[in-house]
């Protein structure tokens, strides 16, 4: 009898993956889940065609494999910029087109977030990976709608979720017949009275724990976890040393001008240095 | 200059409510936000017409004002019963019809949860209050879609959300021109190593805090907060003593047979006793 | 075989208390654990003989049963006032003498906190209850040293502790042969990003949970839990409605002049009103 | 005007350390705070002279610099083994003597925990570093008593403490004129409903955050943080990649026979492999 609340993604109930092998998610020419870590980079939000192309070119040169860019932005305040996607249907299509074209221009698959079911159909026509953001982790209807598009899903842990819950909801995606799930740790709510000095608390033990529980690959997003540019390098290296299959990092060529989350953007030059060091670390850390 | 991240629902920026008065939400003949507390009761999930009518009759006799019943159930496991709404469109319509008819038969407005944007249009045709569940608190697109129906919204705090975040997302509803928002405290994630003996941790200070920050009424759901039948009475009375404008309590006439959350259901007789004592408490506690 | 990590205080392993009766802690003429709630009140810190006597007289008139006053104050900053006890041995003796005399003058047993083992011998000569503060909950050597004095122990839950841990450490006191333990809920660390508007998060479900797990009485400290004068009334009433055996409330006749925690002090007049209402609530809430 | 609650250890208020340099703590011939990471290893508890010597020899060969071994064990249950120190004064002296001798025999300074003020005088005569455990972080009297011994203090973060609180209490040690403080991150209480699969949640961002706030060195204890032997390697490597000045790891030559925390002990062979890889990682990760 199967007692675990997640079964389809459970290493123990699978015959194909043994005790340590990882399901490899293929995104065009990119393979995520292999020894070599995958780097996903780009601006928090797509702001303009020009700026996106400029950043895409630079992150590609820095060594990134996948281009990210938010079109529909989840925001805490209704009075903040919600991404071009929320400006209207035409603007959404325009921003998604820029993203797709920037990816093609520089040879990178692209990923963007769907924030609600109504956006799934549209977004799926432009991207190579559909992202489910942290705030939507529990949104089972959205998960199912996105899963049915048969594209790889980048699935971020909710900041209030245990690892068990995270995997239970990944199971919703697998139950639609889609096992191309890229799990993403991005920090949980801070605990304690007083300051912790970071936006969320990065739970890096989630990386090896998830790898023991499931055969799905897991990456880390140090940008949203820390919210601090000056911590991205150390948390990126720690993630790779912990065994993460990749990193998603927010990059802007003019960080101080970014419309969203300016404080956590790093420059393309910093990205390049991190990717270089991270690759060396991986080779040494792998058992 | 307005600095608070929520403005439309902020007591400080409103002229109409002064320092203590509450926005009264009218649900048919029921007024929520007045001195007399409102009791919302019914089964966790709508299971059958017969069972729903039986329970509706009994909670009405026990003193309840509003009938609740889940049609679309958010569940942690994709392998669990998801409510009749997830069985198909016909089943959803049937369950919603039963709910509406049970409400009419026993003179109670009704409330049910929408779990995703795709359900808003349908659900809004059958209910008097649209519920946004805890797991969807951050789902801004769903909030906006529901708000536009111009029905009162019962808006539950996410179990990982601070009070500030809770109010920031209520602001999404208000920004659509809908101020008939009923806030609902339902417990946050437990802290600490070892057992806390309840499902979530009920944060009752949220009641007076919310009343000072906003003019919106706030109720408490002790059923989901504790997950324990034997704690419903004490937490219900504590909520009313703390100043809550109402309670939402799960009731089943055959608790042990309930398809969902059987361990937290109380009987109609217990409900009646709680309502009686709660009303007396309110009269004494009011300053 | 006994599997619970706490046995001596476990309701299930006791023959004397049945399913609902509470161990009554006798503090001179005061009985804590009976139906009638006990009120413990006084300043956060003993500041001067004159001020202490003035406050003692007023809290007695307001209906308080036990006088509190801190001599050794646990503080987050080494640069803050640490209580008269930390000023030197002579000052500690003086402050403890004032406390004892104020109690005698107005017919109230007294309670003060011991912050370290070195203070136990001295403090035990002056007080009727020894308080172990939240920060020392895990300090097993201090617990044992205090327990051996055979005085009632007021034992506060640590703000990072689960209820199970709280009871495990109460067991350290009981294991010294001292069952006169008064448990005290005083709030746990807040969860979530953004403001919760209170110092800690009061976990009122701890009251009925503890009463089901153990036969020991439990009281609530709304002053430290909220840190806000304007929330003391509602949280006090909620605590009594939840079944607490008493309350510990910080009172100052000139709140704004208090050397420690000024923002959470209420006046003697407010205390009187709260005690009056709380007593009425208890009579109605008791089943 | 100085506004930070910690000043003496604050990088900003110090002239000696600039923006990045670390205070080097000298422990006999060992320097902690330099580029080369320091490894502290040994059994959770000192169990017997023979077993301790056997383990000491092996951890030394594996590359460890400092020997650890608990004599006074903080335990959640009064009914569990509390370390030889709690068996009586003679047993405490015996266990401390073994520890000192094992250190001398294999050329390693030694560290053990003091759990209460009464143990400080005795322990300080036998060890090179005094450890203040997680549960005693808030125990200001113990901190001051230990600090006055002028030995280096290994100071572990409480599992319910924010980083700000952690540093506020380190300030208590510094205020006694003792700046030889080794901070230690060892995990905080897990958040979320459901399983997280580790004992605590390792907060690795604490490493770079602490390094920016203060000039004190910080190490990581992956053993208590995870409670799982199979996660020690990945979390050790992640800690070093994040910039930690060292690691404290529990090692036993017969892990399954350990009297305390058997599930988190690794073997000397595993330690050796981790130390080897960690040193390589450090050289690459250093900027």
PDB file of C-alpha atoms in Angstrom, chain D residues 28-285:
ATOM      1  CA  UNK D  28      46.263  27.579  21.028  1.00  0.00           C
ATOM      2  CA  UNK D  29      47.911  27.024  17.652  1.00  0.00           C
ATOM      3  CA  UNK D  30      44.606  27.173  15.788  1.00  0.00           C
ATOM      4  CA  UNK D  31      43.441  30.393  14.143  1.00  0.00           C
ATOM      5  CA  UNK D  32      39.735  30.719  13.443  1.00  0.00           C
ATOM      6  CA  UNK D  33      38.619  33.530  11.159  1.00  0.00           C
ATOM      7  CA  UNK D  34      41.366  33.141   8.568  1.00  0.00           C
ATOM      8  CA  UNK D  35      40.798  31.969   5.019  1.00  0.00           C
ATOM      9  CA  UNK D  36      41.482  28.305   5.811  1.00  0.00           C
ATOM     10  CA  UNK D  37      38.378  26.826   7.469  1.00  0.00           C
ATOM     11  CA  UNK D  38      38.636  25.260  10.929  1.00  0.00           C
ATOM     12  CA  UNK D  39      37.062  21.872  11.602  1.00  0.00           C
ATOM     13  CA  UNK D  40      35.755  21.003  15.049  1.00  0.00           C
ATOM     14  CA  UNK D  41      34.773  17.385  15.462  1.00  0.00           C
ATOM     15  CA  UNK D  42      34.078  14.731  18.035  1.00  0.00           C
ATOM     16  CA  UNK D  43      31.271  12.850  19.680  1.00  0.00           C
ATOM     17  CA  UNK D  44      28.027  14.486  20.770  1.00  0.00           C
ATOM     18  CA  UNK D  45      28.632  13.334  24.340  1.00  0.00           C
ATOM     19  CA  UNK D  46      31.744  12.110  26.146  1.00  0.00           C
ATOM     20  CA  UNK D  47      30.816   8.526  26.897  1.00  0.00           C
ATOM     21  CA  UNK D  48      34.008   6.823  28.113  1.00  0.00           C
ATOM     22  CA  UNK D  49      37.739   7.527  28.148  1.00  0.00           C
ATOM     23  CA  UNK D  50      38.402   4.736  25.713  1.00  0.00           C
ATOM     24  CA  UNK D  51      35.764   5.727  23.191  1.00  0.00           C
ATOM     25  CA  UNK D  52      36.779   9.394  23.380  1.00  0.00           C
ATOM     26  CA  UNK D  53      40.444   8.647  22.757  1.00  0.00           C
ATOM     27  CA  UNK D  54      39.562   6.351  19.879  1.00  0.00           C
ATOM     28  CA  UNK D  55      37.410   9.047  18.249  1.00  0.00           C
ATOM     29  CA  UNK D  56      39.922  11.816  18.967  1.00  0.00           C
ATOM     30  CA  UNK D  57      42.671   9.924  17.242  1.00  0.00           C
ATOM     31  CA  UNK D  58      40.535   9.331  14.205  1.00  0.00           C
ATOM     32  CA  UNK D  59      39.173  12.862  13.807  1.00  0.00           C
ATOM     33  CA  UNK D  60      42.709  14.208  14.139  1.00  0.00           C
ATOM     34  CA  UNK D  61      43.823  11.920  11.331  1.00  0.00           C
ATOM     35  CA  UNK D  62      40.814  13.032   9.300  1.00  0.00           C
ATOM     36  CA  UNK D  63      42.028  16.614   9.530  1.00  0.00           C
ATOM     37  CA  UNK D  64      40.079  18.107  12.441  1.00  0.00           C
ATOM     38  CA  UNK D  65      41.675  20.981  14.377  1.00  0.00           C
ATOM     39  CA  UNK D  66      39.579  21.076  17.546  1.00  0.00           C
ATOM     40  CA  UNK D  67      38.036  18.256  19.590  1.00  0.00           C
ATOM     41  CA  UNK D  68      34.469  18.566  20.849  1.00  0.00           C
ATOM     42  CA  UNK D  69      32.622  16.402  23.375  1.00  0.00           C
ATOM     43  CA  UNK D  70      29.597  17.133  25.539  1.00  0.00           C
ATOM     44  CA  UNK D  71      29.783  16.648  29.287  1.00  0.00           C
ATOM     45  CA  UNK D  72      26.698  18.610  30.311  1.00  0.00           C
ATOM     46  CA  UNK D  73      24.034  17.819  27.709  1.00  0.00           C
ATOM     47  CA  UNK D  74      20.917  19.948  27.322  1.00  0.00           C
ATOM     48  CA  UNK D  75      18.076  17.523  26.724  1.00  0.00           C
ATOM     49  CA  UNK D  76      14.385  17.952  25.996  1.00  0.00           C
ATOM     50  CA  UNK D  77      13.408  15.170  28.331  1.00  0.00           C
ATOM     51  CA  UNK D  78      14.394  14.994  31.960  1.00  0.00           C
ATOM     52  CA  UNK D  79      14.150  11.238  31.541  1.00  0.00           C
ATOM     53  CA  UNK D  80      16.985  11.108  28.914  1.00  0.00           C
ATOM     54  CA  UNK D  81      20.751  10.760  29.457  1.00  0.00           C
ATOM     55  CA  UNK D  82      21.991  14.248  30.461  1.00  0.00           C
ATOM     56  CA  UNK D  83      25.718  13.677  29.975  1.00  0.00           C
ATOM     57  CA  UNK D  84      28.273  12.454  32.505  1.00  0.00           C
ATOM     58  CA  UNK D  85      28.428  15.955  33.983  1.00  0.00           C
ATOM     59  CA  UNK D  86      24.949  15.563  35.394  1.00  0.00           C
ATOM     60  CA  UNK D  87      25.819  12.282  37.090  1.00  0.00           C
ATOM     61  CA  UNK D  88      27.688  14.090  39.860  1.00  0.00           C
ATOM     62  CA  UNK D  89      30.697  16.273  40.505  1.00  0.00           C
ATOM     63  CA  UNK D  90      33.184  13.437  40.358  1.00  0.00           C
ATOM     64  CA  UNK D  91      31.848  12.154  37.071  1.00  0.00           C
ATOM     65  CA  UNK D  92      31.962  15.676  35.642  1.00  0.00           C
ATOM     66  CA  UNK D  93      35.593  16.106  36.634  1.00  0.00           C
ATOM     67  CA  UNK D  94      36.435  12.715  35.226  1.00  0.00           C
ATOM     68  CA  UNK D  95      34.783  13.415  31.863  1.00  0.00           C
ATOM     69  CA  UNK D  96      36.399  16.853  31.607  1.00  0.00           C
ATOM     70  CA  UNK D  97      39.786  15.323  32.422  1.00  0.00           C
ATOM     71  CA  UNK D  98      39.372  12.755  29.660  1.00  0.00           C
ATOM     72  CA  UNK D  99      38.492  15.518  27.233  1.00  0.00           C
ATOM     73  CA  UNK D 100      41.516  17.592  28.174  1.00  0.00           C
ATOM     74  CA  UNK D 101      43.819  14.591  27.999  1.00  0.00           C
ATOM     75  CA  UNK D 102      42.444  13.433  24.672  1.00  0.00           C
ATOM     76  CA  UNK D 103      43.067  16.924  23.303  1.00  0.00           C
ATOM     77  CA  UNK D 104      46.621  16.897  24.588  1.00  0.00           C
ATOM     78  CA  UNK D 105      47.288  13.369  23.386  1.00  0.00           C
ATOM     79  CA  UNK D 106      46.364  14.233  19.815  1.00  0.00           C
ATOM     80  CA  UNK D 107      47.317  17.883  19.683  1.00  0.00           C
ATOM     81  CA  UNK D 108      43.880  19.481  19.555  1.00  0.00           C
ATOM     82  CA  UNK D 109      42.385  22.258  21.681  1.00  0.00           C
ATOM     83  CA  UNK D 110      39.046  21.164  23.173  1.00  0.00           C
ATOM     84  CA  UNK D 111      35.568  22.629  23.498  1.00  0.00           C
ATOM     85  CA  UNK D 112      32.604  21.634  25.644  1.00  0.00           C
ATOM     86  CA  UNK D 113      29.302  23.223  26.564  1.00  0.00           C
ATOM     87  CA  UNK D 114      28.340  24.895  29.824  1.00  0.00           C
ATOM     88  CA  UNK D 115      24.639  24.549  30.422  1.00  0.00           C
ATOM     89  CA  UNK D 116      24.383  26.649  33.570  1.00  0.00           C
ATOM     90  CA  UNK D 117      26.297  29.227  35.592  1.00  0.00           C
ATOM     91  CA  UNK D 118      27.248  26.687  38.237  1.00  0.00           C
ATOM     92  CA  UNK D 119      29.340  24.782  35.699  1.00  0.00           C
ATOM     93  CA  UNK D 120      31.391  27.706  34.397  1.00  0.00           C
ATOM     94  CA  UNK D 121      34.128  27.708  37.007  1.00  0.00           C
ATOM     95  CA  UNK D 122      34.760  23.980  36.699  1.00  0.00           C
ATOM     96  CA  UNK D 123      34.567  23.736  32.937  1.00  0.00           C
ATOM     97  CA  UNK D 124      36.846  26.721  32.349  1.00  0.00           C
ATOM     98  CA  UNK D 125      39.691  24.836  34.029  1.00  0.00           C
ATOM     99  CA  UNK D 126      39.669  22.078  31.444  1.00  0.00           C
ATOM    100  CA  UNK D 127      38.806  23.542  28.064  1.00  0.00           C
ATOM    101  CA  UNK D 128      40.197  25.894  25.442  1.00  0.00           C
ATOM    102  CA  UNK D 129      36.806  27.129  24.232  1.00  0.00           C
ATOM    103  CA  UNK D 130      33.618  27.441  26.290  1.00  0.00           C
ATOM    104  CA  UNK D 131      30.488  26.631  24.322  1.00  0.00           C
ATOM    105  CA  UNK D 132      27.154  28.357  25.010  1.00  0.00           C
ATOM    106  CA  UNK D 133      24.500  26.139  23.467  1.00  0.00           C
ATOM    107  CA  UNK D 134      21.508  27.199  21.420  1.00  0.00           C
ATOM    108  CA  UNK D 135      19.083  26.831  24.305  1.00  0.00           C
ATOM    109  CA  UNK D 136      21.125  29.179  26.475  1.00  0.00           C
ATOM    110  CA  UNK D 137      21.589  31.950  23.928  1.00  0.00           C
ATOM    111  CA  UNK D 138      19.263  34.282  25.824  1.00  0.00           C
ATOM    112  CA  UNK D 139      20.769  33.453  29.229  1.00  0.00           C
ATOM    113  CA  UNK D 140      22.550  36.722  29.853  1.00  0.00           C
ATOM    114  CA  UNK D 141      23.865  35.795  33.294  1.00  0.00           C
ATOM    115  CA  UNK D 142      25.475  32.635  31.932  1.00  0.00           C
ATOM    116  CA  UNK D 143      26.930  34.607  29.029  1.00  0.00           C
ATOM    117  CA  UNK D 144      28.508  37.109  31.362  1.00  0.00           C
ATOM    118  CA  UNK D 145      29.851  34.448  33.708  1.00  0.00           C
ATOM    119  CA  UNK D 146      31.426  32.540  30.822  1.00  0.00           C
ATOM    120  CA  UNK D 147      32.783  35.679  29.148  1.00  0.00           C
ATOM    121  CA  UNK D 148      34.671  36.645  32.303  1.00  0.00           C
ATOM    122  CA  UNK D 149      36.819  33.535  32.047  1.00  0.00           C
ATOM    123  CA  UNK D 150      38.631  35.194  29.141  1.00  0.00           C
ATOM    124  CA  UNK D 151      38.534  32.029  27.078  1.00  0.00           C
ATOM    125  CA  UNK D 152      37.150  32.034  23.539  1.00  0.00           C
ATOM    126  CA  UNK D 153      33.366  31.525  23.552  1.00  0.00           C
ATOM    127  CA  UNK D 154      31.593  29.473  20.941  1.00  0.00           C
ATOM    128  CA  UNK D 155      28.169  31.090  20.853  1.00  0.00           C
ATOM    129  CA  UNK D 156      25.322  29.258  19.142  1.00  0.00           C
ATOM    130  CA  UNK D 157      22.219  30.973  17.777  1.00  0.00           C
ATOM    131  CA  UNK D 158      18.957  30.056  19.464  1.00  0.00           C
ATOM    132  CA  UNK D 159      16.590  28.190  17.165  1.00  0.00           C
ATOM    133  CA  UNK D 160      13.896  30.814  17.721  1.00  0.00           C
ATOM    134  CA  UNK D 161      16.144  33.859  17.397  1.00  0.00           C
ATOM    135  CA  UNK D 162      16.449  36.390  14.617  1.00  0.00           C
ATOM    136  CA  UNK D 163      19.962  37.306  13.537  1.00  0.00           C
ATOM    137  CA  UNK D 164      19.529  40.680  15.208  1.00  0.00           C
ATOM    138  CA  UNK D 165      18.777  39.032  18.548  1.00  0.00           C
ATOM    139  CA  UNK D 166      21.708  36.654  18.060  1.00  0.00           C
ATOM    140  CA  UNK D 167      24.070  39.608  17.712  1.00  0.00           C
ATOM    141  CA  UNK D 168      22.428  41.502  20.592  1.00  0.00           C
ATOM    142  CA  UNK D 169      23.265  38.640  22.923  1.00  0.00           C
ATOM    143  CA  UNK D 170      26.796  38.242  21.539  1.00  0.00           C
ATOM    144  CA  UNK D 171      27.155  41.848  22.645  1.00  0.00           C
ATOM    145  CA  UNK D 172      26.699  40.663  26.265  1.00  0.00           C
ATOM    146  CA  UNK D 173      29.914  38.679  25.894  1.00  0.00           C
ATOM    147  CA  UNK D 174      31.785  41.527  24.256  1.00  0.00           C
ATOM    148  CA  UNK D 175      30.617  43.893  26.995  1.00  0.00           C
ATOM    149  CA  UNK D 176      32.665  41.843  29.460  1.00  0.00           C
ATOM    150  CA  UNK D 177      35.761  42.722  27.464  1.00  0.00           C
ATOM    151  CA  UNK D 178      35.900  39.395  25.661  1.00  0.00           C
ATOM    152  CA  UNK D 179      35.858  39.670  21.865  1.00  0.00           C
ATOM    153  CA  UNK D 180      37.008  36.123  21.196  1.00  0.00           C
ATOM    154  CA  UNK D 181      33.515  35.098  20.137  1.00  0.00           C
ATOM    155  CA  UNK D 182      32.919  32.372  17.578  1.00  0.00           C
ATOM    156  CA  UNK D 183      29.349  32.670  16.321  1.00  0.00           C
ATOM    157  CA  UNK D 184      27.663  29.446  15.258  1.00  0.00           C
ATOM    158  CA  UNK D 185      24.617  28.966  13.022  1.00  0.00           C
ATOM    159  CA  UNK D 186      22.856  25.691  13.847  1.00  0.00           C
ATOM    160  CA  UNK D 187      19.379  25.937  12.399  1.00  0.00           C
ATOM    161  CA  UNK D 188      16.123  27.558  13.397  1.00  0.00           C
ATOM    162  CA  UNK D 189      12.683  26.103  14.036  1.00  0.00           C
ATOM    163  CA  UNK D 190      10.955  24.762  10.947  1.00  0.00           C
ATOM    164  CA  UNK D 191       7.980  26.603   9.510  1.00  0.00           C
ATOM    165  CA  UNK D 192       4.984  25.161   7.756  1.00  0.00           C
ATOM    166  CA  UNK D 193       2.411  22.468   8.183  1.00  0.00           C
ATOM    167  CA  UNK D 194       3.686  19.036   7.303  1.00  0.00           C
ATOM    168  CA  UNK D 195       7.154  17.564   7.233  1.00  0.00           C
ATOM    169  CA  UNK D 196      10.374  19.406   6.443  1.00  0.00           C
ATOM    170  CA  UNK D 197      12.434  16.230   6.886  1.00  0.00           C
ATOM    171  CA  UNK D 198      15.145  17.906   8.974  1.00  0.00           C
ATOM    172  CA  UNK D 199      15.357  18.623  12.679  1.00  0.00           C
ATOM    173  CA  UNK D 200      15.786  22.364  12.260  1.00  0.00           C
ATOM    174  CA  UNK D 201      16.098  24.654   9.253  1.00  0.00           C
ATOM    175  CA  UNK D 202      19.660  25.705   8.470  1.00  0.00           C
ATOM    176  CA  UNK D 203      19.764  29.431   7.713  1.00  0.00           C
ATOM    177  CA  UNK D 204      22.910  29.718   5.622  1.00  0.00           C
ATOM    178  CA  UNK D 205      22.301  33.329   4.616  1.00  0.00           C
ATOM    179  CA  UNK D 206      23.159  34.021   8.245  1.00  0.00           C
ATOM    180  CA  UNK D 207      26.810  33.446   7.311  1.00  0.00           C
ATOM    181  CA  UNK D 208      27.278  36.372   4.896  1.00  0.00           C
ATOM    182  CA  UNK D 209      24.766  38.528   6.781  1.00  0.00           C
ATOM    183  CA  UNK D 210      26.687  38.162  10.037  1.00  0.00           C
ATOM    184  CA  UNK D 211      29.954  38.848   8.214  1.00  0.00           C
ATOM    185  CA  UNK D 212      28.550  42.140   6.960  1.00  0.00           C
ATOM    186  CA  UNK D 213      27.102  43.174  10.327  1.00  0.00           C
ATOM    187  CA  UNK D 214      30.005  42.223  12.551  1.00  0.00           C
ATOM    188  CA  UNK D 215      33.710  41.419  12.367  1.00  0.00           C
ATOM    189  CA  UNK D 216      33.262  38.223  14.387  1.00  0.00           C
ATOM    190  CA  UNK D 217      33.827  34.871  12.664  1.00  0.00           C
ATOM    191  CA  UNK D 218      30.892  32.530  12.118  1.00  0.00           C
ATOM    192  CA  UNK D 219      30.932  28.752  11.766  1.00  0.00           C
ATOM    193  CA  UNK D 220      28.139  26.264  11.014  1.00  0.00           C
ATOM    194  CA  UNK D 221      26.950  23.140  12.831  1.00  0.00           C
ATOM    195  CA  UNK D 222      25.249  20.962  10.201  1.00  0.00           C
ATOM    196  CA  UNK D 223      24.813  18.057  12.628  1.00  0.00           C
ATOM    197  CA  UNK D 224      22.245  19.658  14.922  1.00  0.00           C
ATOM    198  CA  UNK D 225      20.694  21.671  12.104  1.00  0.00           C
ATOM    199  CA  UNK D 226      19.732  18.660  10.050  1.00  0.00           C
ATOM    200  CA  UNK D 227      19.792  15.772  12.516  1.00  0.00           C
ATOM    201  CA  UNK D 228      20.517  13.561   9.515  1.00  0.00           C
ATOM    202  CA  UNK D 229      23.794  11.830   8.719  1.00  0.00           C
ATOM    203  CA  UNK D 230      22.959  11.768   5.004  1.00  0.00           C
ATOM    204  CA  UNK D 231      22.716  15.562   4.791  1.00  0.00           C
ATOM    205  CA  UNK D 232      25.959  16.464   6.606  1.00  0.00           C
ATOM    206  CA  UNK D 233      28.121  16.387   3.504  1.00  0.00           C
ATOM    207  CA  UNK D 234      25.950  18.620   1.316  1.00  0.00           C
ATOM    208  CA  UNK D 235      25.266  21.120   4.086  1.00  0.00           C
ATOM    209  CA  UNK D 236      28.937  21.211   5.095  1.00  0.00           C
ATOM    210  CA  UNK D 237      29.999  22.014   1.564  1.00  0.00           C
ATOM    211  CA  UNK D 238      27.268  24.613   1.213  1.00  0.00           C
ATOM    212  CA  UNK D 239      28.393  26.272   4.436  1.00  0.00           C
ATOM    213  CA  UNK D 240      31.974  26.533   3.270  1.00  0.00           C
ATOM    214  CA  UNK D 241      30.868  27.817  -0.126  1.00  0.00           C
ATOM    215  CA  UNK D 242      28.793  30.445   1.696  1.00  0.00           C
ATOM    216  CA  UNK D 243      31.927  31.628   3.464  1.00  0.00           C
ATOM    217  CA  UNK D 244      31.771  30.036   6.924  1.00  0.00           C
ATOM    218  CA  UNK D 245      35.015  30.190   8.911  1.00  0.00           C
ATOM    219  CA  UNK D 246      34.621  26.602   9.997  1.00  0.00           C
ATOM    220  CA  UNK D 247      32.363  23.688  10.764  1.00  0.00           C
ATOM    221  CA  UNK D 248      31.460  21.775  13.881  1.00  0.00           C
ATOM    222  CA  UNK D 249      30.521  18.188  13.037  1.00  0.00           C
ATOM    223  CA  UNK D 250      29.555  15.333  15.279  1.00  0.00           C
ATOM    224  CA  UNK D 251      31.599  12.207  14.613  1.00  0.00           C
ATOM    225  CA  UNK D 252      31.496   8.768  16.166  1.00  0.00           C
ATOM    226  CA  UNK D 253      33.468   5.719  15.199  1.00  0.00           C
ATOM    227  CA  UNK D 254      30.442   3.545  15.956  1.00  0.00           C
ATOM    228  CA  UNK D 255      27.616   5.944  15.091  1.00  0.00           C
ATOM    229  CA  UNK D 256      24.856   3.481  15.780  1.00  0.00           C
ATOM    230  CA  UNK D 257      26.062   3.011  19.370  1.00  0.00           C
ATOM    231  CA  UNK D 258      26.176   6.712  20.272  1.00  0.00           C
ATOM    232  CA  UNK D 259      24.218   7.482  23.445  1.00  0.00           C
ATOM    233  CA  UNK D 260      22.943  10.824  22.126  1.00  0.00           C
ATOM    234  CA  UNK D 261      21.901  11.914  18.612  1.00  0.00           C
ATOM    235  CA  UNK D 262      23.028   8.702  16.935  1.00  0.00           C
ATOM    236  CA  UNK D 263      21.136   9.548  13.753  1.00  0.00           C
ATOM    237  CA  UNK D 264      23.316  12.553  12.963  1.00  0.00           C
ATOM    238  CA  UNK D 265      26.802  11.129  13.599  1.00  0.00           C
ATOM    239  CA  UNK D 266      29.098  10.549  10.666  1.00  0.00           C
ATOM    240  CA  UNK D 267      32.152   8.309  10.588  1.00  0.00           C
ATOM    241  CA  UNK D 268      35.766   9.555  10.675  1.00  0.00           C
ATOM    242  CA  UNK D 269      36.141   8.420   7.054  1.00  0.00           C
ATOM    243  CA  UNK D 270      33.211  10.586   5.988  1.00  0.00           C
ATOM    244  CA  UNK D 271      34.673  13.500   7.927  1.00  0.00           C
ATOM    245  CA  UNK D 272      37.979  13.122   6.112  1.00  0.00           C
ATOM    246  CA  UNK D 273      36.323  13.211   2.715  1.00  0.00           C
ATOM    247  CA  UNK D 274      34.268  16.288   3.656  1.00  0.00           C
ATOM    248  CA  UNK D 275      37.311  18.161   4.970  1.00  0.00           C
ATOM    249  CA  UNK D 276      39.235  17.418   1.797  1.00  0.00           C
ATOM    250  CA  UNK D 277      36.503  18.642  -0.511  1.00  0.00           C
ATOM    251  CA  UNK D 278      35.636  21.604   1.695  1.00  0.00           C
ATOM    252  CA  UNK D 279      39.212  22.896   1.564  1.00  0.00           C
ATOM    253  CA  UNK D 280      39.258  22.751  -2.203  1.00  0.00           C
ATOM    254  CA  UNK D 281      35.908  24.537  -2.368  1.00  0.00           C
ATOM    255  CA  UNK D 282      37.126  27.326  -0.111  1.00  0.00           C
ATOM    256  CA  UNK D 283      40.094  28.084  -2.322  1.00  0.00           C
ATOM    257  CA  UNK D 284      37.831  28.394  -5.362  1.00  0.00           C
ATOM    258  CA  UNK D 285      35.003  30.253  -3.657  1.00  0.00           C
TER     259      UNK D 285
END
